[in-house]
Amino acid sequence: MASEDITKLAESLAKTKVGGGQLSFKGQSLKLNTAEDAEEVIKQIEEFDGLEALRLEGNTVGVEAAKVIAKALEKKSELKRCHWSDMFTGRLRSEIPPALISLGDALITAGAQLVELDLSDNAFGPDGVRGFEALLKSPACYTLQELKLNNCGMGIGGGKILAAALKECHRKSSAQGKPLALKIFVAGRNRLENDGATALAEAFGIIGTLEEVHMPQNGINHPGITALAQAFAINPLLKVINLNDNTFTEKGAVAMAETLKALRQVEVINFGDCLVRSKGAVAIADAVKEGLHKLKELNLSFCEIKRDAALTVAEAIEDKAELEKLDLNGNCLGEEGCEQLQEILEGFNMAAVLGSLSDDEGEEEEDDEEEEDEDEEEEDQQQLKEREQGEEESLTPKKIIESQDSTPVPSPPVDVATFLAFPSPEKLLRLGPKCSVLIAQQTDTSDVEKVVTALLRISSVFKDEAPVKTAVQETTDALMRKAFTSATFNSDAFVTSLLIHMGLLKSEEKIKAVPSLYGILMTLNHMVQQDYFPKSLAPVLSAFITKPNRALDSCSFARHMLLQTLHQL
């Protein structure tokens, strides 16, 4: 290590905070790649008697450094709290699991009995969960009370691995006479979706001791919400339920309302941006009215709730003496509805609890409830379609062809035009092994707009499952190699148009942005690493992907992956 690096490290370590059994390196931006880099950190760990909490947030720890830090932790049996969020900045995803395995094995060897494990803001994906799976199943976690895994990109696969590990931990700890009594679970922004949420719900139902559950922004629809509701019903100590920015619809909201009637300790309900709609809001209002006397906060903002349902919610909180905040912003009350809402609360002497209504969408026309019922039906059909596609995606293209041969009614043939008009993973696979060549051949790469449109259609069907992921990447490579190697292709115009269609750059023309950025972000993460991609475009992409943007925030894992890749170019 160079002398200036040692000086810098020494200055950082001088800021290290020690006290109350805690050793903190939080936010020091230490770059610990090798065993030599970690020498001072190890020294402080070894010299700290009675180490109960270790904070490593805001640093970056490589595989070799993790191994030697782990060696120092093998003698720290009193360690109870591991604050290890955001400690792999700039690391390859493949580096994180072995680093976590080393640290986890050390805690098991030490005989530690953890109370808190925080691995939030580490973009380790499903593979990363494997990195601490053994730790979760070990005696070191039989005493775990707080598990925080916010913004880790676990996905459905990671959610299932995590759920299985928690169930195994509960089984083993119960056999020892001290069952796992987890109190706080945090896993927002992880793309758990219905299957991941359902798997975790099963674990929650077995554990039964939860007090706080935070699972915002996970793409969970009503089947997953219903599974969670059933699990929450057998966790009677629940105080905080945060499912912000998932999709309840009426079915999920009604299921959750039934659960709320059975709970007595709830203090915070955050169902903001969850599309509970009017019927769902009325069901939740009934649950609030019947009980929940300890309720302090109710968030039903941006849920497409109409005036009468919102007023029903307001009437339901009349006797809630502990209530501090009611958030109904971003719904469909209209000016008169907002005034009525305020009047009702003033009548209860509770006007102060009402949050801002500045983003109210205005009163909609009173339709009969058929429109919402139709929406529910469409969502159910879409979910059924996605499940069917998921089954097809698990097959290789060859097996799909074989299964079609044995089916009495064969699927209709698919051509490039059909796929690009109505893209789906199943259609891409049914184009066959030459799909990449066919799409590249039939796309006019002299027209930037046509290339952008084709790329967005291809990336929209991106899935983490191997057959689809491979097909998307190979098709992207064929298309973009042809485009970028063409003498007439304008790369700068391409990036500009792409950013406009992604909603990251304004245009004079009215162009509708793609509904989800996850697929294109993951596809770009692959594309920018290929030899055909002009490296001069990387800073432009990086600048726009870095900017604050709600659409990007909802795809934080994919965004982090792309930024990390661009940084390494």
Coordinates of C-alpha atoms in Angstrom, one line a residue:
M1 CA 0.0 0.0 0.0
A2 CA 1.3 3.4 -1.0
S3 CA 2.3 5.8 1.9
E4 CA -0.4 8.3 0.9
D5 CA -3.0 5.6 1.0
I6 CA -1.8 4.6 4.5
T7 CA -2.0 8.3 5.6
K8 CA -5.6 8.6 4.2
L9 CA -6.6 5.4 5.9
A10 CA -5.1 6.5 9.2
E11 CA -7.1 9.8 9.0
S12 CA -10.3 7.9 8.3
L13 CA -9.7 5.6 11.2
A14 CA -9.1 8.5 13.5
K15 CA -12.8 9.3 13.0
T16 CA -13.7 5.8 14.2
K17 CA -16.3 6.0 17.0
V18 CA -16.0 3.7 19.9
G19 CA -18.4 3.5 22.8
G20 CA -21.1 1.4 24.4
G21 CA -19.7 -1.8 23.0
Q22 CA -19.9 -0.4 19.5
L23 CA -17.0 0.0 17.0
S24 CA -18.0 2.2 14.1
F25 CA -16.3 2.7 10.7
K26 CA -19.5 4.1 9.3
G27 CA -19.3 6.4 6.3
Q28 CA -15.5 6.5 6.1
S29 CA -15.4 5.4 2.4
L30 CA -12.6 2.9 3.2
K31 CA -11.5 0.9 0.2
L32 CA -10.6 -2.5 1.7
N33 CA -9.4 -4.7 -1.2
T34 CA -6.5 -6.7 0.3
A35 CA -5.5 -8.1 3.6
E36 CA -3.0 -5.2 3.9
D37 CA -5.7 -2.6 3.3
A38 CA -7.7 -4.0 6.2
E39 CA -4.8 -4.2 8.8
E40 CA -5.8 -1.2 10.8
V41 CA -9.5 -2.2 10.8
I42 CA -8.5 -5.7 12.0
K43 CA -6.3 -4.2 14.7
Q44 CA -9.1 -2.1 16.1
I45 CA -11.5 -5.1 16.1
E46 CA -8.9 -7.3 17.8
E47 CA -8.1 -4.7 20.5
F48 CA -11.8 -4.0 21.2
D49 CA -12.9 -5.9 24.3
G50 CA -16.6 -6.7 24.7
L51 CA -17.4 -5.9 21.0
E52 CA -21.2 -6.0 20.7
A53 CA -21.9 -3.9 17.6
L54 CA -19.8 -3.4 14.4
R55 CA -20.7 -0.7 11.9
L56 CA -19.2 -1.1 8.4
E57 CA -21.7 1.0 6.5
G58 CA -20.5 3.3 3.7
N59 CA -17.3 1.4 3.0
T60 CA -16.3 -1.1 0.4
V61 CA -15.0 -4.5 1.4
G62 CA -13.5 -7.0 -1.1
V63 CA -13.2 -10.8 -0.8
E64 CA -9.6 -10.8 0.6
A65 CA -10.3 -8.1 3.1
A66 CA -13.5 -9.8 4.2
K67 CA -11.5 -13.0 4.9
V68 CA -9.1 -11.3 7.2
I69 CA -11.8 -9.2 8.9
A70 CA -13.7 -12.5 9.4
K71 CA -10.6 -14.0 11.1
A72 CA -10.6 -11.2 13.6
L73 CA -14.3 -11.7 14.3
E74 CA -13.9 -15.4 15.1
K75 CA -13.0 -14.5 18.7
K76 CA -15.8 -11.9 19.2
S77 CA -18.4 -14.1 20.8
E78 CA -20.2 -11.1 22.3
L79 CA -21.1 -9.5 19.0
K80 CA -24.8 -8.9 18.7
R81 CA -25.4 -6.3 16.1
C82 CA -23.9 -6.2 12.6
H83 CA -24.6 -2.9 10.8
W84 CA -23.3 -4.0 7.4
S85 CA -25.4 -2.0 4.9
D86 CA -23.8 -0.4 1.8
M87 CA -20.5 -2.1 2.3
F88 CA -19.9 -3.4 -1.2
T89 CA -20.0 -0.2 -3.2
G90 CA -18.3 -0.7 -6.6
R91 CA -17.9 -4.5 -6.1
L92 CA -18.8 -7.0 -8.8
R93 CA -21.9 -9.0 -7.9
S94 CA -19.8 -12.2 -7.9
E95 CA -17.6 -10.8 -5.1
I96 CA -20.3 -10.3 -2.6
P97 CA -21.4 -13.9 -1.8
P98 CA -17.9 -15.2 -0.9
A99 CA -17.3 -12.1 1.3
L100 CA -20.6 -12.7 3.1
I101 CA -19.8 -16.4 3.5
S102 CA -16.5 -15.5 5.2
L103 CA -18.1 -13.1 7.6
G104 CA -21.0 -15.4 8.3
D105 CA -18.7 -18.4 9.0
A106 CA -16.7 -16.2 11.4
L107 CA -19.8 -15.3 13.4
I108 CA -20.8 -19.0 13.6
T109 CA -17.3 -20.0 14.7
A110 CA -17.3 -17.3 17.4
G111 CA -20.5 -18.6 18.8
A112 CA -22.1 -15.1 18.5
Q113 CA -25.8 -14.6 19.2
L114 CA -27.0 -11.9 16.9
V115 CA -29.8 -9.6 17.7
E116 CA -29.6 -7.4 14.6
L117 CA -28.4 -8.1 11.0
D118 CA -28.5 -5.2 8.5
L119 CA -27.4 -5.9 5.0
S120 CA -29.5 -3.2 3.3
D121 CA -28.3 -1.3 0.2
N122 CA -26.0 -4.1 -1.0
A123 CA -27.0 -5.0 -4.6
F124 CA -26.2 -8.7 -4.2
G125 CA -29.3 -10.2 -5.9
P126 CA -30.5 -13.8 -5.4
D127 CA -26.9 -15.2 -5.3
G128 CA -26.1 -12.8 -2.4
V129 CA -28.8 -14.4 -0.3
R130 CA -26.9 -17.7 -0.6
G131 CA -24.0 -15.8 0.9
F132 CA -25.7 -15.5 4.3
E133 CA -28.1 -18.4 4.1
A134 CA -25.9 -20.7 6.3
L135 CA -25.6 -17.9 8.9
L136 CA -29.4 -17.5 9.0
K137 CA -29.8 -21.2 9.6
S138 CA -27.1 -21.3 12.3
P139 CA -27.3 -20.9 16.1
A140 CA -25.8 -17.4 15.6
C141 CA -29.3 -16.3 14.4
Y142 CA -31.5 -18.2 16.8
T143 CA -31.6 -15.0 18.8
L144 CA -32.2 -12.7 15.8
Q145 CA -34.7 -9.9 16.5
E146 CA -34.1 -7.5 13.6
L147 CA -33.4 -8.5 9.9
K148 CA -32.9 -5.6 7.5
L149 CA -32.5 -6.3 3.8
N150 CA -33.8 -3.2 2.1
N151 CA -32.9 -2.5 -1.5
C152 CA -30.8 -5.7 -2.2
G153 CA -32.4 -6.8 -5.5
M154 CA -33.2 -10.2 -4.1
G155 CA -35.9 -11.0 -6.6
I156 CA -38.4 -13.9 -6.3
G157 CA -35.5 -16.4 -6.1
G158 CA -33.8 -14.6 -3.3
G159 CA -37.1 -14.2 -1.4
K160 CA -37.7 -17.9 -1.6
I161 CA -34.2 -18.7 -0.4
L162 CA -34.6 -16.2 2.5
A163 CA -38.0 -17.7 3.5
A164 CA -36.7 -21.2 3.5
A165 CA -33.7 -20.1 5.7
L166 CA -36.0 -18.4 8.2
K167 CA -38.2 -21.4 8.5
E168 CA -35.2 -23.7 9.0
C169 CA -33.8 -21.3 11.6
H170 CA -37.2 -21.4 13.4
R171 CA -37.3 -25.2 13.3
K172 CA -33.8 -25.7 14.6
S173 CA -34.1 -23.0 17.3
S174 CA -37.5 -24.5 18.4
A175 CA -35.8 -27.9 18.8
Q176 CA -33.4 -26.1 21.2
G177 CA -36.3 -24.8 23.2
K178 CA -35.8 -21.2 22.2
P179 CA -37.7 -20.5 18.9
L180 CA -36.6 -17.7 16.7
A181 CA -38.5 -14.6 17.8
L182 CA -38.0 -12.1 15.0
K183 CA -39.5 -8.7 15.7
I184 CA -38.5 -6.4 12.8
F185 CA -38.3 -7.4 9.1
V186 CA -37.3 -4.9 6.4
A187 CA -37.1 -5.9 2.7
G188 CA -38.3 -2.9 0.6
R189 CA -37.3 -2.5 -3.1
N190 CA -36.5 -6.1 -3.7
R191 CA -38.8 -7.1 -6.6
L192 CA -40.2 -10.0 -4.5
E193 CA -43.4 -10.0 -6.4
N194 CA -46.2 -12.4 -5.6
D195 CA -44.2 -15.6 -5.3
G196 CA -41.5 -14.1 -3.2
A197 CA -44.0 -12.4 -0.9
T198 CA -46.0 -15.6 -0.6
A199 CA -42.9 -17.6 0.4
L200 CA -42.0 -15.0 3.1
A201 CA -45.7 -15.0 4.3
E202 CA -45.4 -18.7 5.0
A203 CA -42.3 -18.0 7.1
F204 CA -44.0 -15.1 8.9
G205 CA -46.9 -17.4 9.8
I206 CA -44.5 -19.9 11.4
I207 CA -42.5 -17.3 13.3
G208 CA -45.5 -15.4 14.7
T209 CA -43.6 -12.8 16.7
L210 CA -43.3 -9.9 14.2
E211 CA -43.8 -6.3 15.4
E212 CA -42.8 -4.4 12.3
V213 CA -42.9 -5.4 8.6
H214 CA -41.6 -3.1 5.9
M215 CA -41.9 -4.4 2.4
P216 CA -42.6 -1.3 0.1
Q217 CA -42.0 -1.3 -3.6
N218 CA -41.9 -5.0 -4.3
G219 CA -44.3 -5.4 -7.2
I220 CA -46.7 -7.4 -5.0
N221 CA -50.3 -7.8 -6.3
H222 CA -53.4 -9.0 -4.5
P223 CA -52.5 -12.8 -4.3
G224 CA -49.2 -11.9 -2.5
I225 CA -51.0 -9.2 -0.4
T226 CA -53.6 -11.8 0.6
A227 CA -50.9 -14.3 1.6
L228 CA -49.2 -11.6 3.7
A229 CA -52.5 -10.6 5.3
Q230 CA -53.2 -14.2 6.4
A231 CA -49.7 -14.4 7.9
F232 CA -50.1 -11.0 9.7
A233 CA -53.2 -12.3 11.3
I234 CA -51.1 -14.8 13.3
N235 CA -48.6 -12.2 14.4
P236 CA -50.7 -10.5 17.1
L237 CA -47.8 -8.2 18.2
L238 CA -47.7 -6.3 14.9
K239 CA -47.3 -2.5 15.4
V240 CA -46.1 -1.3 12.0
I241 CA -47.2 -2.5 8.5
N242 CA -45.5 -0.7 5.6
L243 CA -46.5 -2.1 2.2
N244 CA -46.3 1.2 0.4
D245 CA -46.2 1.2 -3.4
N246 CA -47.5 -2.3 -4.0
T247 CA -50.8 -3.1 -5.8
F248 CA -53.6 -4.2 -3.4
T249 CA -56.8 -3.6 -5.5
E250 CA -60.0 -4.3 -3.8
K251 CA -59.3 -8.0 -3.2
G252 CA -56.0 -7.4 -1.4
A253 CA -57.4 -4.5 0.6
V254 CA -60.4 -6.5 1.8
A255 CA -58.1 -9.4 2.8
M256 CA -55.9 -6.9 4.7
A257 CA -58.9 -5.2 6.3
E258 CA -60.0 -8.6 7.7
T259 CA -56.6 -9.1 9.2
L260 CA -56.6 -5.6 10.8
K261 CA -59.8 -6.5 12.6
A262 CA -57.9 -9.3 14.4
L263 CA -54.9 -7.1 15.4
R264 CA -54.8 -5.0 18.5
Q265 CA -51.4 -3.4 18.7
V266 CA -51.1 -1.7 15.3
E267 CA -49.8 1.8 15.4
V268 CA -48.7 2.5 11.8
I269 CA -50.5 1.5 8.6
N270 CA -48.8 2.6 5.4
F271 CA -50.7 1.5 2.3
G272 CA -49.9 4.6 0.3
D273 CA -49.7 4.2 -3.5
C274 CA -51.3 0.8 -3.2
L275 CA -54.4 1.2 -5.3
V276 CA -56.8 0.1 -2.6
R277 CA -59.5 2.0 -4.4
S278 CA -62.8 3.0 -2.9
K279 CA -64.2 -0.4 -1.9
G280 CA -60.8 -1.3 -0.4
A281 CA -60.7 2.0 1.5
V282 CA -64.2 1.4 3.0
A283 CA -63.2 -2.1 4.1
I284 CA -60.1 -0.7 5.8
A285 CA -62.2 2.1 7.4
D286 CA -64.5 -0.6 8.9
A287 CA -61.5 -2.3 10.4
V288 CA -60.2 1.0 11.8
K289 CA -63.6 1.8 13.3
E290 CA -64.0 -1.5 15.0
G291 CA -60.7 -1.5 16.8
L292 CA -57.1 -0.3 16.3
H293 CA -57.3 2.0 19.3
K294 CA -53.5 2.4 19.3
L295 CA -53.3 3.7 15.7
K296 CA -51.0 6.6 15.3
E297 CA -50.6 6.9 11.5
L298 CA -52.8 5.8 8.6
N299 CA -51.5 6.4 5.0
L300 CA -53.9 5.8 2.2
S301 CA -52.5 8.4 -0.2
F302 CA -52.5 8.0 -4.0
C303 CA -54.9 5.0 -3.9
E304 CA -57.6 6.1 -6.4
I305 CA -60.1 6.6 -3.5
K306 CA -63.2 8.7 -4.3
R307 CA -64.9 11.3 -2.2
D308 CA -67.5 9.2 -0.3
A309 CA -65.0 6.5 0.6
A310 CA -62.5 9.0 1.8
L311 CA -65.2 10.6 4.0
T312 CA -65.9 7.1 5.4
V313 CA -62.3 6.8 6.3
A314 CA -62.4 10.1 8.1
E315 CA -65.5 9.2 10.1
A316 CA -63.8 5.9 11.1
I317 CA -61.0 7.7 13.1
E318 CA -63.4 9.6 15.4
D319 CA -62.4 7.8 18.6
K320 CA -58.7 7.2 17.7
A321 CA -57.1 9.4 20.5
E322 CA -53.6 8.3 19.6
L323 CA -53.8 9.2 15.9
E324 CA -51.1 11.7 14.8
K325 CA -51.4 11.6 11.0
L326 CA -54.0 10.7 8.4
D327 CA -52.7 10.9 4.8
L328 CA -55.3 10.9 2.0
N329 CA -53.4 13.0 -0.5
G330 CA -53.4 12.2 -4.2
N331 CA -56.9 10.7 -4.2
C332 CA -60.0 11.8 -6.1
L333 CA -61.9 14.0 -3.7
G334 CA -62.4 17.2 -5.6
E335 CA -62.4 20.6 -4.0
E336 CA -65.8 20.1 -2.3
G337 CA -64.7 16.7 -1.0
C338 CA -61.5 18.1 0.5
E339 CA -63.6 20.7 2.3
Q340 CA -66.0 18.1 3.6
L341 CA -63.1 16.0 4.8
Q342 CA -61.7 18.9 6.8
E343 CA -65.1 19.7 8.2
I344 CA -65.6 16.1 9.5
L345 CA -62.2 16.2 11.2
E346 CA -62.8 19.6 12.7
G347 CA -66.0 18.2 14.1
F348 CA -63.9 15.6 16.0
N349 CA -61.3 18.3 16.9
M350 CA -58.8 16.3 14.8
A351 CA -58.1 18.7 11.9
A352 CA -54.4 18.8 12.9
V353 CA -53.9 15.1 12.0
L354 CA -54.8 15.6 8.3
G355 CA -51.9 15.8 6.0
S356 CA -51.7 17.9 2.9
L357 CA -54.2 17.5 0.1
S358 CA -52.3 19.5 -2.4
D359 CA -52.0 16.6 -4.9
D360 CA -55.7 15.7 -5.0
E361 CA -56.6 14.4 -8.4
G362 CA -60.0 16.1 -8.4
E363 CA -63.4 14.4 -8.3
E364 CA -64.1 11.8 -10.9
E365 CA -67.5 11.1 -12.4
E366 CA -69.4 8.6 -10.3
D367 CA -69.4 5.4 -12.4
D368 CA -71.1 2.3 -11.3
E369 CA -68.6 -0.1 -9.8
E370 CA -68.4 -2.1 -13.1
E371 CA -65.2 -0.2 -14.2
E372 CA -63.2 -1.2 -11.1
D373 CA -64.6 -4.8 -11.3
E374 CA -63.4 -4.9 -14.9
D375 CA -60.0 -3.7 -13.9
E376 CA -59.8 -6.4 -11.2
E377 CA -60.8 -9.0 -13.8
E378 CA -58.2 -7.7 -16.3
E379 CA -55.5 -7.9 -13.5
D380 CA -56.5 -11.5 -12.7
Q381 CA -56.3 -12.4 -16.3
Q382 CA -52.9 -10.7 -16.7
Q383 CA -51.5 -12.5 -13.6
L384 CA -52.8 -15.8 -15.0
K385 CA -51.1 -15.0 -18.3
E386 CA -47.8 -14.1 -16.5
R387 CA -47.9 -17.4 -14.6
E388 CA -48.5 -19.3 -17.8
Q389 CA -45.6 -17.4 -19.4
G390 CA -43.5 -18.2 -16.4
E391 CA -44.0 -21.9 -16.9
E392 CA -43.2 -21.6 -20.6
E393 CA -40.1 -19.5 -19.8
S394 CA -38.7 -22.3 -17.6
L395 CA -38.5 -24.5 -20.7
T396 CA -35.7 -24.3 -23.2
P397 CA -36.7 -23.4 -26.7
K398 CA -36.3 -27.1 -27.7
K399 CA -38.6 -28.3 -25.0
I400 CA -41.2 -25.7 -25.9
I401 CA -41.2 -27.1 -29.5
E402 CA -41.5 -30.7 -28.1
S403 CA -44.4 -29.7 -25.8
Q404 CA -46.1 -28.1 -28.8
D405 CA -45.7 -31.3 -30.8
S406 CA -47.6 -33.2 -28.1
T407 CA -50.4 -30.7 -27.8
P408 CA -53.6 -31.2 -29.8
V409 CA -54.0 -27.5 -30.6
P410 CA -50.6 -26.0 -31.6
S411 CA -49.7 -22.4 -30.8
P412 CA -50.1 -20.0 -33.7
P413 CA -46.8 -19.2 -35.6
V414 CA -44.9 -16.1 -34.5
D415 CA -43.0 -13.8 -36.8
V416 CA -40.8 -10.8 -36.1
A417 CA -43.6 -8.3 -36.8
T418 CA -45.9 -10.0 -34.4
F419 CA -43.3 -10.1 -31.6
L420 CA -42.4 -6.4 -32.0
A421 CA -46.1 -5.4 -32.1
F422 CA -47.1 -7.4 -29.0
P423 CA -43.8 -8.5 -27.3
S424 CA -43.8 -11.3 -24.7
P425 CA -41.1 -13.7 -23.5
E426 CA -43.0 -16.7 -24.9
K427 CA -43.2 -15.1 -28.4
L428 CA -39.4 -14.3 -28.4
L429 CA -38.6 -17.9 -27.5
R430 CA -41.0 -19.2 -30.1
L431 CA -39.1 -17.3 -32.8
G432 CA -36.5 -20.0 -32.4
P433 CA -32.7 -20.0 -32.2
K434 CA -32.4 -17.6 -35.1
C435 CA -34.6 -14.9 -33.4
S436 CA -31.6 -12.5 -33.0
V437 CA -30.6 -12.7 -36.6
L438 CA -34.2 -12.4 -37.8
I439 CA -34.9 -9.2 -35.8
A440 CA -31.6 -7.6 -36.7
Q441 CA -32.2 -8.4 -40.4
Q442 CA -35.8 -6.9 -40.4
T443 CA -34.9 -3.7 -38.5
D444 CA -33.8 -0.7 -40.6
T445 CA -30.7 0.4 -38.6
S446 CA -30.4 3.5 -40.6
D447 CA -33.5 4.8 -38.8
V448 CA -32.6 5.6 -35.2
E449 CA -36.2 5.6 -34.1
K450 CA -36.8 2.1 -35.4
V451 CA -33.7 0.9 -33.6
V452 CA -34.8 2.5 -30.3
T453 CA -38.3 1.0 -30.7
A454 CA -37.0 -2.5 -31.4
L455 CA -34.5 -2.3 -28.5
L456 CA -37.3 -1.2 -26.1
R457 CA -39.6 -4.0 -27.3
I458 CA -36.9 -6.6 -26.9
S459 CA -35.8 -5.4 -23.4
S460 CA -39.5 -5.2 -22.2
V461 CA -39.7 -9.0 -22.0
F462 CA -36.4 -9.3 -20.0
K463 CA -36.6 -11.9 -17.2
D464 CA -34.0 -13.2 -14.8
E465 CA -34.8 -16.8 -16.0
A466 CA -31.9 -18.1 -18.2
P467 CA -33.7 -18.9 -21.5
V468 CA -35.4 -15.5 -21.7
K469 CA -32.4 -13.6 -20.4
T470 CA -30.1 -15.2 -23.0
A471 CA -32.6 -14.7 -25.8
V472 CA -32.9 -11.0 -24.9
Q473 CA -29.2 -10.4 -24.7
E474 CA -28.4 -12.3 -27.9
T475 CA -31.1 -10.4 -29.8
T476 CA -29.9 -7.1 -28.4
D477 CA -26.3 -7.9 -29.4
A478 CA -27.3 -8.8 -33.0
L479 CA -29.4 -5.6 -33.4
M480 CA -27.0 -3.2 -31.7
R481 CA -23.8 -4.6 -33.3
K482 CA -25.4 -4.1 -36.7
A483 CA -26.5 -0.5 -35.8
F484 CA -23.2 0.7 -34.2
T485 CA -21.0 -0.8 -36.9
S486 CA -23.0 1.0 -39.6
A487 CA -21.3 4.1 -41.0
T488 CA -24.6 5.9 -41.3
F489 CA -25.8 5.2 -37.7
N490 CA -25.9 8.3 -35.5
S491 CA -24.9 7.1 -32.0
D492 CA -25.6 10.4 -30.3
A493 CA -29.1 10.6 -31.8
F494 CA -29.7 7.0 -30.6
V495 CA -28.9 7.8 -27.0
T496 CA -30.9 11.0 -27.1
S497 CA -34.0 9.2 -28.4
L498 CA -33.5 6.3 -26.0
L499 CA -33.4 8.7 -23.0
I500 CA -36.5 10.4 -24.2
H501 CA -38.4 7.1 -24.5
M502 CA -37.2 6.1 -21.0
G503 CA -38.7 9.4 -19.6
L504 CA -35.3 10.7 -18.5
L505 CA -35.0 13.5 -21.1
K506 CA -37.7 15.9 -22.1
S507 CA -38.8 16.3 -25.8
E508 CA -40.7 19.0 -27.7
E509 CA -42.8 16.2 -29.1
K510 CA -45.2 14.3 -26.8
I511 CA -43.7 10.9 -26.4
K512 CA -45.0 8.4 -23.9
A513 CA -42.3 6.9 -21.7
V514 CA -42.1 3.1 -21.3
P515 CA -44.1 1.9 -18.3
S516 CA -41.2 0.1 -16.6
L517 CA -37.4 0.8 -16.8
Y518 CA -36.3 -2.5 -15.3
G519 CA -36.0 -4.4 -18.6
I520 CA -34.1 -1.7 -20.5
L521 CA -31.8 -1.0 -17.5
M522 CA -30.8 -4.7 -17.2
T523 CA -30.4 -4.9 -21.0
L524 CA -28.2 -1.8 -21.1
N525 CA -26.1 -3.3 -18.2
H526 CA -25.3 -6.1 -20.6
M527 CA -25.0 -4.0 -23.7
V528 CA -22.5 -1.4 -22.4
Q529 CA -20.0 -4.2 -21.6
Q530 CA -19.9 -5.4 -25.2
D531 CA -17.2 -4.5 -27.7
Y532 CA -19.6 -2.9 -30.2
F533 CA -20.8 -0.3 -27.6
P534 CA -19.1 3.1 -28.0
K535 CA -17.5 3.9 -24.7
S536 CA -17.9 7.6 -25.4
L537 CA -21.6 7.2 -24.7
A538 CA -21.0 5.9 -21.1
P539 CA -20.7 9.3 -19.4
V540 CA -24.0 10.5 -21.0
L541 CA -25.9 7.4 -19.8
S542 CA -24.3 7.7 -16.4
A543 CA -25.3 11.4 -16.0
F544 CA -28.9 10.7 -16.7
I545 CA -29.2 7.4 -14.8
T546 CA -27.7 9.2 -11.8
K547 CA -30.3 12.0 -11.7
P548 CA -33.2 11.7 -9.3
N549 CA -36.2 10.1 -11.0
R550 CA -39.2 8.3 -9.6
A551 CA -39.2 5.7 -12.4
L552 CA -35.6 4.9 -11.7
D553 CA -36.2 4.8 -8.0
S554 CA -38.7 2.0 -8.5
C555 CA -35.9 0.0 -10.3
S556 CA -33.2 0.7 -7.8
F557 CA -31.4 -2.7 -8.1
A558 CA -31.2 -2.5 -11.9
R559 CA -30.2 1.2 -11.7
H560 CA -27.4 0.3 -9.2
M561 CA -26.2 -2.5 -11.4
L562 CA -25.9 -0.3 -14.5
L563 CA -24.2 2.6 -12.7
Q564 CA -21.7 0.2 -11.2
T565 CA -20.9 -1.3 -14.6
L566 CA -20.7 2.2 -16.2
H567 CA -18.3 3.3 -13.4
Q568 CA -16.0 0.3 -14.2
L569 CA -15.8 1.0 -18.0

